[in-house]
Amino acid sequence: MPIAVMDSLNLKIRSFLQNAGFVYDESVSSATQIVSYFEKKYGLSLMGFFEQEWIDEQVDRDIARGHFRELREYVSQDLRTDFDQAVASIWDV
């Protein structure tokens, strides 16, 4: 019989879910199952939270050292302040 190797985070999630009475499904990732648990148990919308967190990280990376910074070099000097304000406004949405 092959031994299933799990990393400690998967083991912790699996243990938590089983102790919480959640039926653990071996065919589904533990990350998906813990998100599902919190959504069902507490009525949370975690996927929206994760998506926003991902967007924030992407925009932050792009503004600080990514695409926006590279594009800024092509904006005429007299429009850079306006460009910077437009990019910064993304955070306010």
PDB file of N, CA, C and O in Angstrom, residues 35-84:
ATOM      1  N   VAL A  35     -11.395  26.962   2.735  1.00  0.00           N
ATOM      2  CA  VAL A  35     -12.148  28.136   2.270  1.00  0.00           C
ATOM      3  C   VAL A  35     -13.640  27.817   2.294  1.00  0.00           C
ATOM      4  O   VAL A  35     -14.454  28.599   2.791  1.00  0.00           O
ATOM      5  N   SER A  36     -13.999  26.656   1.778  1.00  0.00           N
ATOM      6  CA  SER A  36     -15.392  26.231   1.763  1.00  0.00           C
ATOM      7  C   SER A  36     -15.963  26.148   3.182  1.00  0.00           C
ATOM      8  O   SER A  36     -17.098  26.551   3.436  1.00  0.00           O
ATOM      9  N   TYR A  37     -15.182  25.624   4.103  1.00  0.00           N
ATOM     10  CA  TYR A  37     -15.615  25.516   5.497  1.00  0.00           C
ATOM     11  C   TYR A  37     -15.981  26.886   6.065  1.00  0.00           C
ATOM     12  O   TYR A  37     -17.058  27.075   6.627  1.00  0.00           O
ATOM     13  N   PHE A  38     -15.091  27.866   5.925  1.00  0.00           N
ATOM     14  CA  PHE A  38     -15.346  29.188   6.490  1.00  0.00           C
ATOM     15  C   PHE A  38     -16.497  29.902   5.772  1.00  0.00           C
ATOM     16  O   PHE A  38     -17.261  30.637   6.390  1.00  0.00           O
ATOM     17  N   GLU A  39     -16.634  29.649   4.478  1.00  0.00           N
ATOM     18  CA  GLU A  39     -17.757  30.252   3.751  1.00  0.00           C
ATOM     19  C   GLU A  39     -19.083  29.673   4.231  1.00  0.00           C
ATOM     20  O   GLU A  39     -20.037  30.417   4.471  1.00  0.00           O
ATOM     21  N   LYS A  40     -19.142  28.354   4.369  1.00  0.00           N
ATOM     22  CA  LYS A  40     -20.385  27.708   4.795  1.00  0.00           C
ATOM     23  C   LYS A  40     -20.693  27.971   6.268  1.00  0.00           C
ATOM     24  O   LYS A  40     -21.819  28.271   6.632  1.00  0.00           O
ATOM     25  N   LYS A  41     -19.693  27.854   7.112  1.00  0.00           N
ATOM     26  CA  LYS A  41     -19.892  27.986   8.554  1.00  0.00           C
ATOM     27  C   LYS A  41     -20.236  29.409   8.973  1.00  0.00           C
ATOM     28  O   LYS A  41     -21.104  29.628   9.811  1.00  0.00           O
ATOM     29  N   TYR A  42     -19.563  30.385   8.390  1.00  0.00           N
ATOM     30  CA  TYR A  42     -19.700  31.763   8.850  1.00  0.00           C
ATOM     31  C   TYR A  42     -20.308  32.704   7.815  1.00  0.00           C
ATOM     32  O   TYR A  42     -20.423  33.904   8.063  1.00  0.00           O
ATOM     33  N   GLY A  43     -20.691  32.164   6.666  1.00  0.00           N
ATOM     34  CA  GLY A  43     -21.312  32.989   5.638  1.00  0.00           C
ATOM     35  C   GLY A  43     -20.374  34.024   5.034  1.00  0.00           C
ATOM     36  O   GLY A  43     -20.809  35.084   4.593  1.00  0.00           O
ATOM     37  N   LEU A  44     -19.090  33.716   5.037  1.00  0.00           N
ATOM     38  CA  LEU A  44     -18.094  34.639   4.503  1.00  0.00           C
ATOM     39  C   LEU A  44     -17.918  34.422   3.005  1.00  0.00           C
ATOM     40  O   LEU A  44     -18.166  33.339   2.494  1.00  0.00           O
ATOM     41  N   SER A  45     -17.444  35.450   2.339  1.00  0.00           N
ATOM     42  CA  SER A  45     -17.097  35.338   0.928  1.00  0.00           C
ATOM     43  C   SER A  45     -15.592  35.496   0.821  1.00  0.00           C
ATOM     44  O   SER A  45     -15.084  36.587   0.562  1.00  0.00           O
ATOM     45  N   LEU A  46     -14.878  34.434   1.060  1.00  0.00           N
ATOM     46  CA  LEU A  46     -13.420  34.494   1.079  1.00  0.00           C
ATOM     47  C   LEU A  46     -12.807  34.612  -0.295  1.00  0.00           C
ATOM     48  O   LEU A  46     -11.738  35.207  -0.432  1.00  0.00           O
ATOM     49  N   MET A  47     -13.446  34.082  -1.313  1.00  0.00           N
ATOM     50  CA  MET A  47     -12.854  34.170  -2.646  1.00  0.00           C
ATOM     51  C   MET A  47     -12.733  35.626  -3.066  1.00  0.00           C
ATOM     52  O   MET A  47     -11.726  36.030  -3.639  1.00  0.00           O
ATOM     53  N   GLY A  48     -13.740  36.433  -2.772  1.00  0.00           N
ATOM     54  CA  GLY A  48     -13.651  37.860  -3.070  1.00  0.00           C
ATOM     55  C   GLY A  48     -12.502  38.512  -2.329  1.00  0.00           C
ATOM     56  O   GLY A  48     -11.776  39.345  -2.876  1.00  0.00           O
ATOM     57  N   PHE A  49     -12.325  38.115  -1.074  1.00  0.00           N
ATOM     58  CA  PHE A  49     -11.216  38.627  -0.268  1.00  0.00           C
ATOM     59  C   PHE A  49      -9.880  38.231  -0.879  1.00  0.00           C
ATOM     60  O   PHE A  49      -8.990  39.063  -1.028  1.00  0.00           O
ATOM     61  N   PHE A  50      -9.743  36.974  -1.255  1.00  0.00           N
ATOM     62  CA  PHE A  50      -8.495  36.504  -1.847  1.00  0.00           C
ATOM     63  C   PHE A  50      -8.231  37.184  -3.190  1.00  0.00           C
ATOM     64  O   PHE A  50      -7.100  37.524  -3.505  1.00  0.00           O
ATOM     65  N   GLU A  51      -9.299  37.356  -3.970  1.00  0.00           N
ATOM     66  CA  GLU A  51      -9.136  38.030  -5.257  1.00  0.00           C
ATOM     67  C   GLU A  51      -8.667  39.467  -5.045  1.00  0.00           C
ATOM     68  O   GLU A  51      -7.770  39.937  -5.737  1.00  0.00           O
ATOM     69  N   GLN A  52      -9.276  40.173  -4.065  1.00  0.00           N
ATOM     70  CA  GLN A  52      -8.879  41.555  -3.801  1.00  0.00           C
ATOM     71  C   GLN A  52      -7.449  41.602  -3.292  1.00  0.00           C
ATOM     72  O   GLN A  52      -6.676  42.473  -3.680  1.00  0.00           O
ATOM     73  N   GLU A  53      -7.084  40.660  -2.440  1.00  0.00           N
ATOM     74  CA  GLU A  53      -5.710  40.600  -1.926  1.00  0.00           C
ATOM     75  C   GLU A  53      -4.727  40.396  -3.079  1.00  0.00           C
ATOM     76  O   GLU A  53      -3.688  41.042  -3.149  1.00  0.00           O
ATOM     77  N   TRP A  54      -5.086  39.510  -4.003  1.00  0.00           N
ATOM     78  CA  TRP A  54      -4.226  39.252  -5.151  1.00  0.00           C
ATOM     79  C   TRP A  54      -4.112  40.504  -6.017  1.00  0.00           C
ATOM     80  O   TRP A  54      -3.015  40.876  -6.436  1.00  0.00           O
ATOM     81  N   ILE A  55      -5.245  41.163  -6.272  1.00  0.00           N
ATOM     82  CA  ILE A  55      -5.231  42.388  -7.082  1.00  0.00           C
ATOM     83  C   ILE A  55      -4.368  43.448  -6.412  1.00  0.00           C
ATOM     84  O   ILE A  55      -3.556  44.102  -7.068  1.00  0.00           O
ATOM     85  N   ASP A  56      -4.536  43.621  -5.094  1.00  0.00           N
ATOM     86  CA  ASP A  56      -3.734  44.608  -4.370  1.00  0.00           C
ATOM     87  C   ASP A  56      -2.246  44.324  -4.521  1.00  0.00           C
ATOM     88  O   ASP A  56      -1.453  45.233  -4.756  1.00  0.00           O
ATOM     89  N   GLU A  57      -1.870  43.064  -4.394  1.00  0.00           N
ATOM     90  CA  GLU A  57      -0.457  42.697  -4.535  1.00  0.00           C
ATOM     91  C   GLU A  57       0.041  42.957  -5.950  1.00  0.00           C
ATOM     92  O   GLU A  57       1.147  43.455  -6.143  1.00  0.00           O
ATOM     93  N   GLN A  58      -0.790  42.615  -6.945  1.00  0.00           N
ATOM     94  CA  GLN A  58      -0.392  42.818  -8.327  1.00  0.00           C
ATOM     95  C   GLN A  58      -0.231  44.300  -8.647  1.00  0.00           C
ATOM     96  O   GLN A  58       0.756  44.710  -9.251  1.00  0.00           O
ATOM     97  N   VAL A  59      -1.221  45.095  -8.233  1.00  0.00           N
ATOM     98  CA  VAL A  59      -1.162  46.528  -8.506  1.00  0.00           C
ATOM     99  C   VAL A  59       0.018  47.151  -7.774  1.00  0.00           C
ATOM    100  O   VAL A  59       0.761  47.947  -8.340  1.00  0.00           O
ATOM    101  N   ASP A  60       0.209  46.762  -6.522  1.00  0.00           N
ATOM    102  CA  ASP A  60       1.335  47.296  -5.748  1.00  0.00           C
ATOM    103  C   ASP A  60       2.655  46.962  -6.437  1.00  0.00           C
ATOM    104  O   ASP A  60       3.522  47.813  -6.580  1.00  0.00           O
ATOM    105  N   ARG A  61       2.788  45.732  -6.881  1.00  0.00           N
ATOM    106  CA  ARG A  61       4.010  45.324  -7.568  1.00  0.00           C
ATOM    107  C   ARG A  61       4.185  46.097  -8.872  1.00  0.00           C
ATOM    108  O   ARG A  61       5.256  46.587  -9.183  1.00  0.00           O
ATOM    109  N   ASP A  62       3.097  46.221  -9.622  1.00  0.00           N
ATOM    110  CA  ASP A  62       3.178  46.917 -10.906  1.00  0.00           C
ATOM    111  C   ASP A  62       3.455  48.404 -10.748  1.00  0.00           C
ATOM    112  O   ASP A  62       4.164  48.996 -11.546  1.00  0.00           O
ATOM    113  N   ILE A  63       2.880  49.021  -9.718  1.00  0.00           N
ATOM    114  CA  ILE A  63       3.123  50.445  -9.489  1.00  0.00           C
ATOM    115  C   ILE A  63       4.549  50.656  -9.003  1.00  0.00           C
ATOM    116  O   ILE A  63       5.254  51.559  -9.457  1.00  0.00           O
ATOM    117  N   ALA A  64       4.993  49.828  -8.085  1.00  0.00           N
ATOM    118  CA  ALA A  64       6.307  50.019  -7.464  1.00  0.00           C
ATOM    119  C   ALA A  64       7.457  49.683  -8.405  1.00  0.00           C
ATOM    120  O   ALA A  64       8.450  50.398  -8.456  1.00  0.00           O
ATOM    121  N   ARG A  65       7.330  48.595  -9.142  1.00  0.00           N
ATOM    122  CA  ARG A  65       8.488  48.184  -9.943  1.00  0.00           C
ATOM    123  C   ARG A  65       8.101  47.471 -11.237  1.00  0.00           C
ATOM    124  O   ARG A  65       8.942  46.940 -11.924  1.00  0.00           O
ATOM    125  N   GLY A  66       6.808  47.481 -11.549  1.00  0.00           N
ATOM    126  CA  GLY A  66       6.360  46.717 -12.693  1.00  0.00           C
ATOM    127  C   GLY A  66       5.938  47.554 -13.875  1.00  0.00           C
ATOM    128  O   GLY A  66       6.578  48.550 -14.205  1.00  0.00           O
ATOM    129  N   HIS A  67       4.833  47.158 -14.475  1.00  0.00           N
ATOM    130  CA  HIS A  67       4.386  47.728 -15.739  1.00  0.00           C
ATOM    131  C   HIS A  67       4.113  49.230 -15.665  1.00  0.00           C
ATOM    132  O   HIS A  67       4.479  49.964 -16.580  1.00  0.00           O
ATOM    133  N   PHE A  68       3.457  49.692 -14.605  1.00  0.00           N
ATOM    134  CA  PHE A  68       3.164  51.121 -14.513  1.00  0.00           C
ATOM    135  C   PHE A  68       4.443  51.947 -14.460  1.00  0.00           C
ATOM    136  O   PHE A  68       4.536  53.001 -15.073  1.00  0.00           O
ATOM    137  N   ARG A  69       5.405  51.454 -13.732  1.00  0.00           N
ATOM    138  CA  ARG A  69       6.676  52.188 -13.638  1.00  0.00           C
ATOM    139  C   ARG A  69       7.366  52.247 -14.997  1.00  0.00           C
ATOM    140  O   ARG A  69       7.910  53.274 -15.393  1.00  0.00           O
ATOM    141  N   GLU A  70       7.330  51.127 -15.706  1.00  0.00           N
ATOM    142  CA  GLU A  70       7.934  51.093 -17.040  1.00  0.00           C
ATOM    143  C   GLU A  70       7.185  52.009 -18.000  1.00  0.00           C
ATOM    144  O   GLU A  70       7.795  52.725 -18.790  1.00  0.00           O
ATOM    145  N   LEU A  71       5.857  51.991 -17.939  1.00  0.00           N
ATOM    146  CA  LEU A  71       5.055  52.837 -18.817  1.00  0.00           C
ATOM    147  C   LEU A  71       5.262  54.321 -18.522  1.00  0.00           C
ATOM    148  O   LEU A  71       5.217  55.152 -19.419  1.00  0.00           O
ATOM    149  N   ARG A  72       5.479  54.638 -17.243  1.00  0.00           N
ATOM    150  CA  ARG A  72       5.643  56.035 -16.826  1.00  0.00           C
ATOM    151  C   ARG A  72       6.772  56.717 -17.595  1.00  0.00           C
ATOM    152  O   ARG A  72       6.704  57.904 -17.891  1.00  0.00           O
ATOM    153  N   GLU A  73       7.788  55.957 -17.937  1.00  0.00           N
ATOM    154  CA  GLU A  73       8.921  56.520 -18.674  1.00  0.00           C
ATOM    155  C   GLU A  73       8.509  57.061 -20.042  1.00  0.00           C
ATOM    156  O   GLU A  73       9.174  57.941 -20.587  1.00  0.00           O
ATOM    157  N   TYR A  74       7.411  56.540 -20.590  1.00  0.00           N
ATOM    158  CA  TYR A  74       6.962  56.961 -21.917  1.00  0.00           C
ATOM    159  C   TYR A  74       5.937  58.097 -21.867  1.00  0.00           C
ATOM    160  O   TYR A  74       5.527  58.597 -22.908  1.00  0.00           O
ATOM    161  N   VAL A  75       5.525  58.475 -20.668  1.00  0.00           N
ATOM    162  CA  VAL A  75       4.572  59.573 -20.504  1.00  0.00           C
ATOM    163  C   VAL A  75       5.356  60.879 -20.532  1.00  0.00           C
ATOM    164  O   VAL A  75       6.408  60.993 -19.886  1.00  0.00           O
ATOM    165  N   SER A  76       4.838  61.851 -21.270  1.00  0.00           N
ATOM    166  CA  SER A  76       5.551  63.131 -21.356  1.00  0.00           C
ATOM    167  C   SER A  76       5.663  63.761 -19.967  1.00  0.00           C
ATOM    168  O   SER A  76       4.801  63.554 -19.103  1.00  0.00           O
ATOM    169  N   GLN A  77       6.716  64.489 -19.774  1.00  0.00           N
ATOM    170  CA  GLN A  77       7.040  65.082 -18.474  1.00  0.00           C
ATOM    171  C   GLN A  77       5.858  65.886 -17.918  1.00  0.00           C
ATOM    172  O   GLN A  77       5.565  65.817 -16.733  1.00  0.00           O
ATOM    173  N   ASP A  78       5.170  66.644 -18.768  1.00  0.00           N
ATOM    174  CA  ASP A  78       4.073  67.492 -18.294  1.00  0.00           C
ATOM    175  C   ASP A  78       2.831  66.696 -17.898  1.00  0.00           C
ATOM    176  O   ASP A  78       1.937  67.227 -17.243  1.00  0.00           O
ATOM    177  N   LEU A  79       2.751  65.423 -18.248  1.00  0.00           N
ATOM    178  CA  LEU A  79       1.591  64.590 -17.889  1.00  0.00           C
ATOM    179  C   LEU A  79       1.896  63.576 -16.788  1.00  0.00           C
ATOM    180  O   LEU A  79       1.008  62.838 -16.368  1.00  0.00           O
ATOM    181  N   ARG A  80       3.109  63.539 -16.313  1.00  0.00           N
ATOM    182  CA  ARG A  80       3.475  62.511 -15.320  1.00  0.00           C
ATOM    183  C   ARG A  80       2.730  62.659 -14.001  1.00  0.00           C
ATOM    184  O   ARG A  80       2.335  61.661 -13.406  1.00  0.00           O
ATOM    185  N   THR A  81       2.530  63.886 -13.550  1.00  0.00           N
ATOM    186  CA  THR A  81       1.782  64.083 -12.298  1.00  0.00           C
ATOM    187  C   THR A  81       0.368  63.538 -12.454  1.00  0.00           C
ATOM    188  O   THR A  81      -0.138  62.835 -11.577  1.00  0.00           O
ATOM    189  N   ASP A  82      -0.262  63.841 -13.570  1.00  0.00           N
ATOM    190  CA  ASP A  82      -1.610  63.337 -13.847  1.00  0.00           C
ATOM    191  C   ASP A  82      -1.604  61.815 -13.942  1.00  0.00           C
ATOM    192  O   ASP A  82      -2.483  61.135 -13.399  1.00  0.00           O
ATOM    193  N   PHE A  83      -0.604  61.263 -14.613  1.00  0.00           N
ATOM    194  CA  PHE A  83      -0.464  59.809 -14.732  1.00  0.00           C
ATOM    195  C   PHE A  83      -0.315  59.178 -13.344  1.00  0.00           C
ATOM    196  O   PHE A  83      -0.987  58.196 -13.031  1.00  0.00           O
ATOM    197  N   ASP A  84       0.540  59.758 -12.505  1.00  0.00           N
ATOM    198  CA  ASP A  84       0.750  59.237 -11.159  1.00  0.00           C
ATOM    199  C   ASP A  84      -0.544  59.269 -10.347  1.00  0.00           C
ATOM    200  O   ASP A  84      -0.846  58.325  -9.607  1.00  0.00           O
TER     201      ASP A  84
END
